[in-house]
Short mmCIF file of C-alpha atoms in Angstrom, two decimals:
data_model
loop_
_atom_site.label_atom_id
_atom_site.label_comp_id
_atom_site.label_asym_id
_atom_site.label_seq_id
_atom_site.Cartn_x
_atom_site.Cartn_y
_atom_site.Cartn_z
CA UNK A 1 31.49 142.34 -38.35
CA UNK A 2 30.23 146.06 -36.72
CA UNK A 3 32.68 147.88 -38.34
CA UNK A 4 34.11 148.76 -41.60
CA UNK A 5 37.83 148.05 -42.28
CA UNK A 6 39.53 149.85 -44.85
CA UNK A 7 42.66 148.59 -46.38
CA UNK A 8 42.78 145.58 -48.27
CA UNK A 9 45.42 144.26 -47.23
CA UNK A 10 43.76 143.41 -43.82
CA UNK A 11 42.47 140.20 -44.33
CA UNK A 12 46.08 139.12 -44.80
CA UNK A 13 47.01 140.78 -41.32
CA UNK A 14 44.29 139.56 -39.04
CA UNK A 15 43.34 143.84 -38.41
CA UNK A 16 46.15 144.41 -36.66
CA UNK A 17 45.61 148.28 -37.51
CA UNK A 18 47.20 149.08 -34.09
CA UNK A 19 51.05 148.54 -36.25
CA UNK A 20 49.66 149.58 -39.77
CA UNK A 21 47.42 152.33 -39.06
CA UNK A 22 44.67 150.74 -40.72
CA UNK A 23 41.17 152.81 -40.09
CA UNK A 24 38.00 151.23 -38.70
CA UNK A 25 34.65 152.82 -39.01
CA UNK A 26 30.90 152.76 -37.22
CA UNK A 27 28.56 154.66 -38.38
CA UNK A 28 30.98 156.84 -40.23
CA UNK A 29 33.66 157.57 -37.01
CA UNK A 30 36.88 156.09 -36.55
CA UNK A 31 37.20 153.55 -33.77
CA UNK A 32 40.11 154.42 -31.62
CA UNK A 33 39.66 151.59 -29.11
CA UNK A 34 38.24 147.67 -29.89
CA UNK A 35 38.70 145.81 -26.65
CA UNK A 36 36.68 142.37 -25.69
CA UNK A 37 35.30 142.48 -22.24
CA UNK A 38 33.49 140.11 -20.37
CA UNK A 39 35.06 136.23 -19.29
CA UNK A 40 37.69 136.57 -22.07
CA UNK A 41 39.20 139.07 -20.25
CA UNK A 42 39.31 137.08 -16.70
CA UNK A 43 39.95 133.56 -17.77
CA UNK A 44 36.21 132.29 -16.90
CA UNK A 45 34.64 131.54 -20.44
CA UNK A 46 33.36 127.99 -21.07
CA UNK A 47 30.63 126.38 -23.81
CA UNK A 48 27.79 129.55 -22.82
CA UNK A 49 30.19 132.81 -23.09
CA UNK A 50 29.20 135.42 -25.75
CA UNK A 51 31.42 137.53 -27.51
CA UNK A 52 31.63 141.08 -26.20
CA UNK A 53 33.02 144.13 -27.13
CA UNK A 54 32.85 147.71 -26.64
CA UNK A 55 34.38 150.46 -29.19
CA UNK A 56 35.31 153.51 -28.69
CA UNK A 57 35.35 156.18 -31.54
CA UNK A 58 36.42 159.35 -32.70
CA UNK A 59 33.21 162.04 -32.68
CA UNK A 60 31.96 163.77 -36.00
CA UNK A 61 32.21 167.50 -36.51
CA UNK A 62 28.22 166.72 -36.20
CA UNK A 63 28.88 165.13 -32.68
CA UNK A 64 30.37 168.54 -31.55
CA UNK A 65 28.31 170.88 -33.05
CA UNK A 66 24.87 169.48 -32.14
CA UNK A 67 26.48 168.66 -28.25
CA UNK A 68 25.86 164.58 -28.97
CA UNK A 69 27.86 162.15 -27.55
CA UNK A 70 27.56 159.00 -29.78
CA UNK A 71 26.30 155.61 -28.34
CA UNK A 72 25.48 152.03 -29.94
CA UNK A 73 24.70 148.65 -28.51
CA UNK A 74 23.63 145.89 -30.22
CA UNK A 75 23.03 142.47 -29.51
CA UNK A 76 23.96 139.97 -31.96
CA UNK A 77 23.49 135.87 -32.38
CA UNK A 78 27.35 135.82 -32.34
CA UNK A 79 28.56 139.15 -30.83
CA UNK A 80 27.41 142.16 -28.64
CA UNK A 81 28.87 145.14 -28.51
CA UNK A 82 28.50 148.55 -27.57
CA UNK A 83 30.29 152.20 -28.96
CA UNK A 84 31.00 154.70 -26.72
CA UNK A 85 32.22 158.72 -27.83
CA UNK A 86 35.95 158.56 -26.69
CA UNK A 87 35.26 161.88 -25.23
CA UNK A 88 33.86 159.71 -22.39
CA UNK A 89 36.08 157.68 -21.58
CA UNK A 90 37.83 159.94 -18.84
CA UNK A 91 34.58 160.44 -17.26
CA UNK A 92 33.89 156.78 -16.85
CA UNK A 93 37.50 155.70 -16.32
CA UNK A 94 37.50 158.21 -13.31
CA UNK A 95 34.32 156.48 -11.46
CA UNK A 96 36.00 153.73 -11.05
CA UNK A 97 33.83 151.36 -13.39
CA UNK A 98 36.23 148.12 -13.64
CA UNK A 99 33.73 147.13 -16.53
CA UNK A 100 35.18 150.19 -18.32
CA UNK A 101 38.42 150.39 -16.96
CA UNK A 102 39.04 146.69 -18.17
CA UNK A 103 38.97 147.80 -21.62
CA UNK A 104 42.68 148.34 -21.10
CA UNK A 105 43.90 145.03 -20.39
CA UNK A 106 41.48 143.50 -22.78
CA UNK A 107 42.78 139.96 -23.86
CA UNK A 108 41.60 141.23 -27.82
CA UNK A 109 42.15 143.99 -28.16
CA UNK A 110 42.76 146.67 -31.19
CA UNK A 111 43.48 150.42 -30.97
CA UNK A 112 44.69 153.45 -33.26
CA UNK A 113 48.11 154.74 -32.46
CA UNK A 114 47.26 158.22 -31.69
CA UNK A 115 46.37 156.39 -28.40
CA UNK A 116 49.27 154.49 -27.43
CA UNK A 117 49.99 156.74 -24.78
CA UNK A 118 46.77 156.01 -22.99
CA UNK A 119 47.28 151.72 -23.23
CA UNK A 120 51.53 152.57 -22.21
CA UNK A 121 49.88 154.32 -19.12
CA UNK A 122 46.52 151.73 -18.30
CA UNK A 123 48.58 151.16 -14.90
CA UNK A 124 48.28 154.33 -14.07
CA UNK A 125 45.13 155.09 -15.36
CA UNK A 126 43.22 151.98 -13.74
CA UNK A 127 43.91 154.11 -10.18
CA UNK A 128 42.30 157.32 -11.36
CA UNK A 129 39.83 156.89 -8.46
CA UNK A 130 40.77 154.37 -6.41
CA UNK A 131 38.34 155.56 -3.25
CA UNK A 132 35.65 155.67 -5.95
CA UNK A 133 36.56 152.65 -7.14
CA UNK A 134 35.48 151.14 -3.66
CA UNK A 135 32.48 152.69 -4.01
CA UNK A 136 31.78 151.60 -7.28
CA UNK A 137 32.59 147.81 -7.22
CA UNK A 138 30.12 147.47 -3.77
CA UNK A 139 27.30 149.65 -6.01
CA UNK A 140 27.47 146.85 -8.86
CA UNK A 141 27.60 144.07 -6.39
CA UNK A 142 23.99 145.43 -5.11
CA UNK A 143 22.83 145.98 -8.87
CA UNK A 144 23.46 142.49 -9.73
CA UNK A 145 21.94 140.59 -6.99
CA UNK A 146 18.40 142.89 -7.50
CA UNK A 147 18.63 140.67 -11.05
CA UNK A 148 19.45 137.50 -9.06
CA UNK A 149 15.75 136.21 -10.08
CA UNK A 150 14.55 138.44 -13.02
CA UNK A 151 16.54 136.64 -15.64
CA UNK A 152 16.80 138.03 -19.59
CA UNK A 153 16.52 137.08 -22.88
CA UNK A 154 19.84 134.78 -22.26
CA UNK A 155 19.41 134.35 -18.80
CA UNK A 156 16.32 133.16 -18.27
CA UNK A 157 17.39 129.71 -18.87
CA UNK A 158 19.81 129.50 -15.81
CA UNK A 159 16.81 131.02 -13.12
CA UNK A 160 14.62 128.20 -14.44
CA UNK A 161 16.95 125.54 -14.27
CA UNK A 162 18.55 127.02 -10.84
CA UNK A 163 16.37 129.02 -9.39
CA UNK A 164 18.44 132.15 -9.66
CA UNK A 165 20.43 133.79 -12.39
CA UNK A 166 24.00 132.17 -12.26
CA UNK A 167 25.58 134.27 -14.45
CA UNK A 168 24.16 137.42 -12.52
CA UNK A 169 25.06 135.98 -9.28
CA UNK A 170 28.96 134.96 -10.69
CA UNK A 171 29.47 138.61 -11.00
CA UNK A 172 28.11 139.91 -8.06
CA UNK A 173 30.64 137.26 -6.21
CA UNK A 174 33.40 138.76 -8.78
CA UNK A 175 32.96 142.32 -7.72
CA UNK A 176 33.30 142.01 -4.30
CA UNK A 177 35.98 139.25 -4.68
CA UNK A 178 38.04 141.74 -6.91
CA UNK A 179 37.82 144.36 -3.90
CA UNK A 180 40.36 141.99 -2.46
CA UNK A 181 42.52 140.92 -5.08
CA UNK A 182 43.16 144.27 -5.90
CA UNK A 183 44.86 144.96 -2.47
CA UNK A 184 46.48 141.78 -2.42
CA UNK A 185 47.76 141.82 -5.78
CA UNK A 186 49.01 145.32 -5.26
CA UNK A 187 46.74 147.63 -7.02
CA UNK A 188 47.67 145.50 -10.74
CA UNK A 189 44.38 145.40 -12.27
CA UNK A 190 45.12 142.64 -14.80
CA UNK A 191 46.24 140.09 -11.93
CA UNK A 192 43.29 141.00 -9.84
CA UNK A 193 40.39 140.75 -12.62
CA UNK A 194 43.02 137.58 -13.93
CA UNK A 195 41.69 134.44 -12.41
CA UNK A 196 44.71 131.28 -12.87
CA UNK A 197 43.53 127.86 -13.79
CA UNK A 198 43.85 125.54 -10.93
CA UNK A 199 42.65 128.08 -8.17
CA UNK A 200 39.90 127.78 -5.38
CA UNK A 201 39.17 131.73 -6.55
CA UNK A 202 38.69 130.59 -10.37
CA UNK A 203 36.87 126.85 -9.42
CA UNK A 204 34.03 129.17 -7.02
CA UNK A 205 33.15 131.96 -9.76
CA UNK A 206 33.10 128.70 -12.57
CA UNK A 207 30.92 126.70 -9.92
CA UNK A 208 28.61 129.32 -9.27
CA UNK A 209 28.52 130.52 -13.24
CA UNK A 210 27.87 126.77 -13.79
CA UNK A 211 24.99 126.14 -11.33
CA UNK A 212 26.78 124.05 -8.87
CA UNK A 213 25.52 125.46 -6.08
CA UNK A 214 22.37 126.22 -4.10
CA UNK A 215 20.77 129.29 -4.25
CA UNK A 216 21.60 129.30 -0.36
CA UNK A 217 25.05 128.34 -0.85
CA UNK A 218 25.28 130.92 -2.91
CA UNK A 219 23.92 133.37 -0.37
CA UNK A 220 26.37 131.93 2.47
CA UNK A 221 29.43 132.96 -0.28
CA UNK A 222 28.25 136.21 -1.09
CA UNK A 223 27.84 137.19 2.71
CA UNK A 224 31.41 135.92 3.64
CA UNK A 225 32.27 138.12 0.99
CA UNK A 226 30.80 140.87 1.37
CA UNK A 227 32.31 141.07 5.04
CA UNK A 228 35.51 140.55 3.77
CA UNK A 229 35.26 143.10 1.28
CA UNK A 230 33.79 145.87 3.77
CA UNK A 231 37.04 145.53 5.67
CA UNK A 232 39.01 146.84 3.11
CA UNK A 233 37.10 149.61 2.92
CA UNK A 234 39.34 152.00 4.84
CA UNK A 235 42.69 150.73 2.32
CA UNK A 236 40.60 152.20 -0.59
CA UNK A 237 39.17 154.80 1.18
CA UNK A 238 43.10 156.36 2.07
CA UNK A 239 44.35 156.58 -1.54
CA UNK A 240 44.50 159.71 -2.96
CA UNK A 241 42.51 160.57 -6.69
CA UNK A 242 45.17 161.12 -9.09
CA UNK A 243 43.55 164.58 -10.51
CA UNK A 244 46.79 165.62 -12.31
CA UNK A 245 46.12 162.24 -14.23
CA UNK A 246 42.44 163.07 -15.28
CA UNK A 247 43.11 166.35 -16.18
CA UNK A 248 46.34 165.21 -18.36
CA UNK A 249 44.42 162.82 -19.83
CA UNK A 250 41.33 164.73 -20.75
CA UNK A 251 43.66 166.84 -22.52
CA UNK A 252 45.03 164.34 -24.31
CA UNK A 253 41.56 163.56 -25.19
CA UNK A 254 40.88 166.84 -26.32
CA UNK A 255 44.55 167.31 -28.27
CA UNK A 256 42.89 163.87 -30.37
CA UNK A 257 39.88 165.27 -31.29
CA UNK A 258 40.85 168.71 -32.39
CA UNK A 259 43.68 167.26 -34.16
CA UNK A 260 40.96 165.46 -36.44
CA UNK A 261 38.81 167.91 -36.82
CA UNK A 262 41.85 170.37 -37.88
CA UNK A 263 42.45 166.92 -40.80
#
């Protein structure tokens, strides 16, 4: 377990900290935010899924005064997670990072109650950016396929069985493949990152996680995509930033941290 829990009686309430106001701690700061990310969070685990987390915590009066923003990652046998300085979160929420933004749906997920505003308002604040977003989803597609063949330490088994990393290539389908849902399903993030059992959408990103298909086949999907995804460029491109939003909620952000320090 990463963090420190303290109240006793949590092992009798499964952490649920979010209704009790029980305090977690890394590295001596409070975590504001525990959410899962990864396949939990899209219905897409099977027998090969980690655990992932990240956290999200409250910075020190040494943070501020030395101008650090805190940051962690560590990867476990069982569980990898990263920490993040909540200061940043409306930085990274606003570039439209869906790996960041789907912190707030996360299927497991814990947080503090001096941010329930912030998981009340997730619909809102998953359309910060929504032009950006575009922008950023196409940018991560790219990333990911310059790793199709490079493979890492829990990787490297799928490009030498397959000839390409699966699990790289399943979310370089996923990004541009959320592009659409997103605009189909209305601008709801949790529908469009949700994939339903019994779909084509959910039985292509399983097949290609799973090595069922070619490393051409794979290329032929990824192209259709990527078309498809281009022509809903213009849709994103037409929505207007919510900069009210940011600024409210870096505010917010800033209200929670001066509020501690004040404590």
């Amino acid at each position: 377990m990463p963090h420190q829990v303290y109240n006793w009686m949590v092992y009798f309430l499964d952490y649920r900290f979010v209704v009790w106001g029980y305090v977690m701690i890394i590295d001596g700061r409070k975590v504001l935010l525990k959410s899962s990310v990864g396949s939990v969070n899209y219905n897409l685990t099977n027998k090969d899924s980690d655990k992932d987390y990240k956290y999200f915590v409250m910075p020190t009066f040494d943070d501020i005064y030395n101008g650090k923003y805190f940051s962690k990652g560590v990867v476990g046998e069982e569980v990898d997670y990263t920490v993040h300085d909540v200061r940043k979160l409306t930085h990274l929420l606003e570039k439209g990072n869906i790996n960041f933004i789907e912190v707030l749906f996360a299927n497991d997920m814990e947080y503090d109650k001096s941010i329930e505003w912030l998981i009340n308002n997730r619909d809102m604040y998953s359309t910060l950016n929504v032009p950006y977003l575009y922008d950023a989803c196409i940018g991560t597609h790219f990333q990911k396929m310059k790793l199709l063949f490079k493979g890492t330490s829990g990787t490297q088994k799928f490009v030498d069985m397959f000839g390409y990393d699966t699990k790289q290539a399943m979310c370089a389908y996923r990004m541009l493949d959320f592009i659409k849902r997103f605009v189909y399903f209305h601008f709801d993030f949790k529908k469009a990152i949700t994939y339903e059992d019994g779909t084509k959408e959910k039985a292509i990103l399983m097949g290609l996680k799973e090595g069922r298909y070619t490393l051409t086949q794979f290329l032929d999907l990824k192209d259709e995509a990527l078309e498809v995804a281009r022509g809903y460029k213009d849709t994103y491109k037409q929505c207007a930033k919510r900069d009210k939003a940011v600024e409210g909620m870096a505010q917010n952000i800033k209200g929670l941290v001066l509020d501690a320090l004040r404590k």
